[in-house]
Each structure stands twice: as C-alpha cells, then as structure tokens.
Amino acid sequence: GDSVTQMEGPVTLSEEAFLTINCTYTATGYPSLFWYVQYPGEGLQLLLKATKADDKGSNKGFEATYRKETTSFHLEKGSVQVSDSAVYFCALSNAGNNRKLIWGLGTSLAVNP
Amino acid sequence: GAGVSQSPSNKVTEKGKDVELRCDPISGHTALYWYRQSLGQGLEFLIYFQGNSAPDKSGLPSDRFSAERTGGSVSTLTIQRTQQEDSAVYLCASSSLAGGREQFFGPGTRLTVL
C-alpha cells in the first residue's frame, strides 16, 4: 500500500539557518503530495502541496518539489525563524484511494533565537 | 466562514465506557474524514464519508469503532467499551471538489481513557 517516510526529529536549528526535512513516498498511480504543519497548541494546517511531477509548492518561505524520479518531496526553507517551531508532516493522497491522507510520522522542529 | 468544529475538545472516560465524538464540517463540504493521532502510531486514517455514505471504513481499528453522518453534514464517531489504547487525539477533516479537495482540519478531540 501507499506509504510516506520522513526524517525523524527532533531537529534543532538556530534562527536564520537553512532547513531541509526529507520525505519520500511509495504510491501507485499519481498521488498528490502535501506538507502540513502543527504549531504548538494548534490544529493541523496545510503548508503547501503539489499535485503532479515537477510541481513546486511554496508558502511562507517554505518550498517542496514533487520529484517522481526519486519519489521525494523534501521541505526546504532558506532562513528559519523562531516562529517556524512546529511539527511538520509529509502526506500523500491518491484519487484511487478516496483521497485519504497517508502520513509520515512527523518531524519536530525547534528554532532557537 | 466557519471552519471545521469538533466537540468535546477534551474527553476523559473510564475504561469500558462508551464515548461519542462529534464533527461539524464546513458547510457544503461533501467529503468528511476521521483520523487519529496517537503517540505510538502517528496520524492514521479511520473512515471516509462521501455524503452520508462511508465507502471506506478500512482504518477503523476494531468493531468497537463506528461512525455515521447525517444530512450530509454532522458526523459522530462512537467508540464502545473504550480501552486505554484508544487514548489519542481524534481529528476530523472535510473537503469539497470546489475547494480543490484540500482537507480542512478541526481542532480535534483529545480522548483519555483511564
């Protein structure tokens, strides 16, 4: 079945550092790929998405490119802020699977001033 | 407009009791999903509704779990004879074709089984 693997955390960075959180997937067909974020004490929010190969999703300075050849969707940000401290989840959905979200385990990010 | 709401926000119950968790999706969203977020298992899909029908119940962990949706709107997830391993945050999400099928999440219900 479909699955998502993302790098384990926690990740601790200093403010203005470069961030990469790796995500790879296994899926049949042509899934859509997502990054969701969960800030402390808040609910899940969609951060960005990509629906086909080579698409780049971007939001709030974060980017991720849908790479079908490497089955990856790595999250990057050039300069993190303290306010980016959160848990980040990579997920996929497949039209052939009722579009239910299949999740990675989440990566906790802490950014220190 | 209003987002997805869930109630209660917190529920503490004793092992063996039944609980009902409620989800109010965004008005007009035909698709509704229940997920569970627990420390040991991460985020897991439970059940999917399209309208009032549940074509995918594959994630329900046991027959103690059931869900229904009425009027194409409110959904209730029921857990009978709760066990300690049912302790988790239960999340509801809704989506629509017009919205590009993005799933919007509610704040969740934190269930603690003592």
CSV table of C-alpha atoms in Angstrom, one decimal:
chain,number,residue,atom,x,y,z
A,1,GLY,CA,0.0,0.0,0.0
A,2,ASP,CA,0.9,3.7,-0.1
A,3,SER,CA,3.3,5.0,2.5
A,4,VAL,CA,5.3,8.0,3.5
A,5,THR,CA,8.7,8.1,5.2
A,6,GLN,CA,10.1,11.3,6.6
A,7,MET,CA,13.2,12.0,8.5
A,8,GLU,CA,13.0,11.6,12.3
A,9,GLY,CA,13.4,14.5,14.6
A,10,PRO,CA,13.7,16.4,16.6
A,11,VAL,CA,15.5,19.0,14.5
A,12,THR,CA,17.1,21.9,16.4
A,13,LEU,CA,18.3,24.9,14.4
A,14,SER,CA,19.4,28.5,15.1
A,15,GLU,CA,17.5,31.3,13.7
A,16,GLU,CA,18.3,32.1,10.0
A,17,ALA,CA,19.7,28.6,9.4
A,18,PHE,CA,18.8,26.5,6.4
A,19,LEU,CA,16.1,23.8,6.8
A,20,THR,CA,15.6,20.6,5.0
A,21,ILE,CA,13.2,17.9,6.1
A,22,ASN,CA,13.4,14.8,3.9
A,23,CYS,CA,10.3,13.0,2.7
A,24,THR,CA,10.0,10.0,0.4
A,25,TYR,CA,6.9,8.1,-0.6
A,26,THR,CA,5.7,4.8,-2.1
A,27,ALA,CA,2.4,5.0,-4.1
A,28,THR,CA,0.6,3.6,-7.0
A,29,GLY,CA,-0.5,6.0,-9.7
A,30,TYR,CA,-0.1,9.7,-9.4
A,31,PRO,CA,-0.5,10.9,-5.9
A,32,SER,CA,-0.8,14.4,-4.6
A,33,LEU,CA,1.8,15.4,-2.0
A,34,PHE,CA,1.4,17.7,1.0
A,35,TRP,CA,3.2,19.2,3.9
A,36,TYR,CA,1.1,20.0,6.9
A,37,VAL,CA,2.2,21.9,10.0
A,38,GLN,CA,1.1,21.8,13.6
A,39,TYR,CA,2.1,24.7,15.7
A,40,PRO,CA,2.2,24.2,19.5
A,41,GLY,CA,-1.3,24.0,20.8
A,42,GLU,CA,-2.9,24.4,17.4
A,43,GLY,CA,-4.6,22.2,14.8
A,44,LEU,CA,-3.2,20.9,11.5
A,45,GLN,CA,-2.8,23.4,8.8
A,46,LEU,CA,-1.9,22.8,5.1
A,47,LEU,CA,1.5,24.4,4.5
A,48,LEU,CA,1.9,23.6,0.8
A,49,LYS,CA,1.0,21.0,-1.8
A,50,ALA,CA,2.0,19.7,-5.3
A,51,THR,CA,-0.3,17.7,-7.5
A,52,LYS,CA,1.9,16.4,-10.3
A,53,ALA,CA,5.5,15.7,-11.0
A,54,ASP,CA,7.9,18.6,-11.1
A,55,ASP,CA,5.4,20.9,-9.4
A,56,LYS,CA,6.8,23.1,-6.7
A,57,GLY,CA,4.6,24.0,-3.8
A,58,SER,CA,5.5,27.1,-1.8
A,59,ASN,CA,4.2,29.1,1.2
A,60,LYS,CA,5.6,31.3,3.9
A,61,GLY,CA,9.1,30.9,2.5
A,62,PHE,CA,8.9,27.1,2.5
A,63,GLU,CA,9.3,25.1,-0.7
A,64,ALA,CA,9.0,21.5,-1.8
A,65,THR,CA,9.3,20.0,-5.3
A,66,TYR,CA,7.5,16.8,-6.4
A,67,ARG,CA,10.2,14.6,-7.7
A,68,LYS,CA,8.8,11.5,-9.3
A,69,GLU,CA,12.1,10.0,-10.3
A,70,THR,CA,13.3,10.0,-6.7
A,71,THR,CA,9.8,9.6,-5.2
A,72,SER,CA,10.6,12.6,-2.9
A,73,PHE,CA,9.0,15.8,-1.6
A,74,HIS,CA,11.6,17.4,0.6
A,75,LEU,CA,10.7,20.5,2.5
A,76,GLU,CA,13.2,23.4,2.5
A,77,LYS,CA,13.4,26.9,3.9
A,78,GLY,CA,16.3,29.2,3.4
A,79,SER,CA,16.2,31.1,6.7
A,80,VAL,CA,14.1,29.7,9.6
A,81,GLN,CA,12.6,31.9,12.3
A,82,VAL,CA,11.7,31.1,15.9
A,83,SER,CA,8.0,31.2,14.8
A,84,ASP,CA,8.6,28.2,12.5
A,85,SER,CA,9.0,25.9,15.5
A,86,ALA,CA,6.4,23.3,15.0
A,87,VAL,CA,5.8,19.7,13.9
A,88,TYR,CA,5.9,19.1,10.2
A,89,PHE,CA,4.0,16.2,8.5
A,90,CYS,CA,4.5,15.0,5.0
A,91,ALA,CA,1.5,13.3,3.5
A,92,LEU,CA,0.1,11.9,0.2
A,93,SER,CA,-3.3,11.3,-1.2
A,94,ASN,CA,-4.4,9.2,-4.1
A,95,ALA,CA,-7.5,9.7,-6.2
A,96,GLY,CA,-7.8,5.9,-6.4
A,97,ASN,CA,-7.8,5.6,-2.7
A,98,ASN,CA,-10.6,8.0,-1.8
A,99,ARG,CA,-8.0,10.8,-1.3
A,100,LYS,CA,-7.5,9.8,2.3
A,101,LEU,CA,-4.2,11.2,3.6
A,102,ILE,CA,-1.4,8.8,4.3
A,103,TRP,CA,1.0,10.4,6.7
A,104,GLY,CA,4.6,10.4,7.7
A,105,LEU,CA,5.4,10.3,11.4
A,106,GLY,CA,6.1,14.0,11.7
A,107,THR,CA,9.3,15.9,12.3
A,108,SER,CA,9.6,18.3,15.3
A,109,LEU,CA,11.5,21.5,14.6
A,110,ALA,CA,12.7,23.8,17.3
A,111,VAL,CA,14.3,27.1,16.2
A,112,ASN,CA,16.4,28.9,18.8
A,113,PRO,CA,17.0,32.7,18.8
B,1,GLY,CA,-16.8,31.4,7.2
B,2,ALA,CA,-16.8,28.9,10.0
B,3,GLY,CA,-14.2,26.1,9.9
B,4,VAL,CA,-14.5,22.5,11.0
B,5,SER,CA,-15.5,22.2,14.6
B,6,GLN,CA,-15.3,19.3,16.9
B,7,SER,CA,-16.7,18.5,20.3
B,8,PRO,CA,-15.9,18.0,23.0
B,9,SER,CA,-12.4,19.4,22.9
B,10,ASN,CA,-11.3,17.1,25.7
B,11,LYS,CA,-12.9,13.9,27.0
B,12,VAL,CA,-11.8,11.8,29.9
B,13,THR,CA,-13.5,8.5,30.4
B,14,GLU,CA,-13.1,5.3,32.3
B,15,LYS,CA,-12.2,2.0,30.6
B,16,GLY,CA,-15.2,0.2,29.4
B,17,LYS,CA,-17.4,3.3,28.9
B,18,ASP,CA,-18.8,4.4,25.5
B,19,VAL,CA,-17.9,7.8,24.0
B,20,GLU,CA,-19.3,9.9,21.2
B,21,LEU,CA,-17.2,12.4,19.3
B,22,ARG,CA,-18.8,15.0,17.1
B,23,CYS,CA,-17.6,16.7,13.9
B,24,ASP,CA,-19.3,19.7,12.2
B,25,PRO,CA,-17.7,20.1,8.8
B,26,ILE,CA,-17.5,23.2,6.7
B,27,SER,CA,-20.9,23.9,5.2
B,28,GLY,CA,-21.2,22.4,1.7
B,29,HIS,CA,-18.3,20.0,2.1
B,30,THR,CA,-19.4,16.6,0.8
B,31,ALA,CA,-16.3,14.7,1.9
B,32,LEU,CA,-15.5,14.0,5.5
B,33,TYR,CA,-12.6,12.1,7.0
B,34,TRP,CA,-11.8,10.9,10.5
B,35,TYR,CA,-8.1,10.5,11.6
B,36,ARG,CA,-6.5,9.5,14.8
B,37,GLN,CA,-3.2,11.0,16.2
B,38,SER,CA,-1.5,9.0,18.9
B,39,LEU,CA,2.0,8.9,20.3
B,40,GLY,CA,2.7,5.4,19.2
B,41,GLN,CA,1.1,5.4,15.8
B,42,GLY,CA,1.3,8.9,14.4
B,43,LEU,CA,-1.6,10.0,12.2
B,44,GLU,CA,-3.9,7.3,11.0
B,45,PHE,CA,-6.9,7.3,8.7
B,46,LEU,CA,-10.0,5.9,10.2
B,47,ILE,CA,-13.0,6.4,7.9
B,48,TYR,CA,-14.2,8.4,4.9
B,49,PHE,CA,-17.7,9.7,4.1
B,50,GLN,CA,-19.0,11.0,0.8
B,51,GLY,CA,-22.3,12.5,1.7
B,52,ASN,CA,-23.9,10.2,4.2
B,53,SER,CA,-22.2,7.0,2.8
B,54,ALA,CA,-19.0,5.6,4.1
B,55,PRO,CA,-17.3,3.9,1.2
B,56,ASP,CA,-14.0,3.4,3.1
B,57,LYS,CA,-14.0,2.2,6.6
B,58,SER,CA,-10.7,0.4,6.3
B,59,GLY,CA,-9.0,2.3,9.0
B,60,LEU,CA,-11.4,1.5,11.9
B,61,PRO,CA,-9.2,-0.5,14.3
B,62,SER,CA,-11.9,-2.7,15.6
B,63,ASP,CA,-15.6,-3.3,15.7
B,64,ARG,CA,-15.9,-1.2,18.8
B,65,PHE,CA,-15.5,1.8,16.5
B,66,SER,CA,-18.3,3.1,14.4
B,67,ALA,CA,-19.3,6.3,12.7
B,68,GLU,CA,-22.3,7.9,11.0
B,69,ARG,CA,-23.0,11.0,9.1
B,70,THR,CA,-26.5,12.6,8.8
B,71,GLY,CA,-27.9,15.2,6.4
B,72,GLY,CA,-24.6,15.2,4.6
B,73,SER,CA,-23.2,17.3,7.5
B,74,VAL,CA,-22.6,16.4,11.1
B,75,SER,CA,-20.7,13.2,11.8
B,76,THR,CA,-20.4,11.2,15.0
B,77,LEU,CA,-17.6,8.7,15.8
B,78,THR,CA,-18.6,6.3,18.5
B,79,ILE,CA,-16.2,4.1,20.5
B,80,GLN,CA,-17.8,1.4,22.6
B,81,ARG,CA,-16.2,-0.2,25.6
B,82,THR,CA,-13.2,2.1,25.5
B,83,GLN,CA,-9.7,0.7,26.1
B,84,GLN,CA,-6.6,2.6,27.2
B,85,GLU,CA,-5.1,2.2,23.8
B,86,ASP,CA,-7.9,4.3,22.4
B,87,SER,CA,-6.4,7.3,24.1
B,88,ALA,CA,-5.5,9.7,21.3
B,89,VAL,CA,-6.5,12.9,19.5
B,90,TYR,CA,-9.3,12.3,17.1
B,91,LEU,CA,-9.3,14.6,14.1
B,92,CYS,CA,-12.0,15.4,11.6
B,93,ALA,CA,-11.4,16.9,8.2
B,94,SER,CA,-13.7,18.0,5.4
B,95,SER,CA,-13.2,18.8,1.8
B,96,SER,CA,-15.0,19.8,-1.4
B,97,LEU,CA,-14.4,19.5,-5.1
B,98,ALA,CA,-14.8,23.2,-5.5
B,99,GLY,CA,-12.1,23.7,-2.9
B,100,GLY,CA,-9.6,21.6,-4.8
B,101,ARG,CA,-10.2,18.8,-2.4
B,102,GLU,CA,-8.0,20.4,0.2
B,103,GLN,CA,-8.8,18.8,3.6
B,104,PHE,CA,-9.5,21.3,6.3
B,105,PHE,CA,-9.0,20.0,9.8
B,106,GLY,CA,-10.8,20.6,13.0
B,107,PRO,CA,-9.0,21.2,16.3
B,108,GLY,CA,-9.5,17.6,17.4
B,109,THR,CA,-10.9,15.9,20.4
B,110,ARG,CA,-8.4,14.6,23.0
B,111,LEU,CA,-9.6,11.4,24.4
B,112,THR,CA,-8.1,10.0,27.6
B,113,VAL,CA,-9.2,6.6,28.8
B,114,LEU,CA,-8.2,5.9,32.4
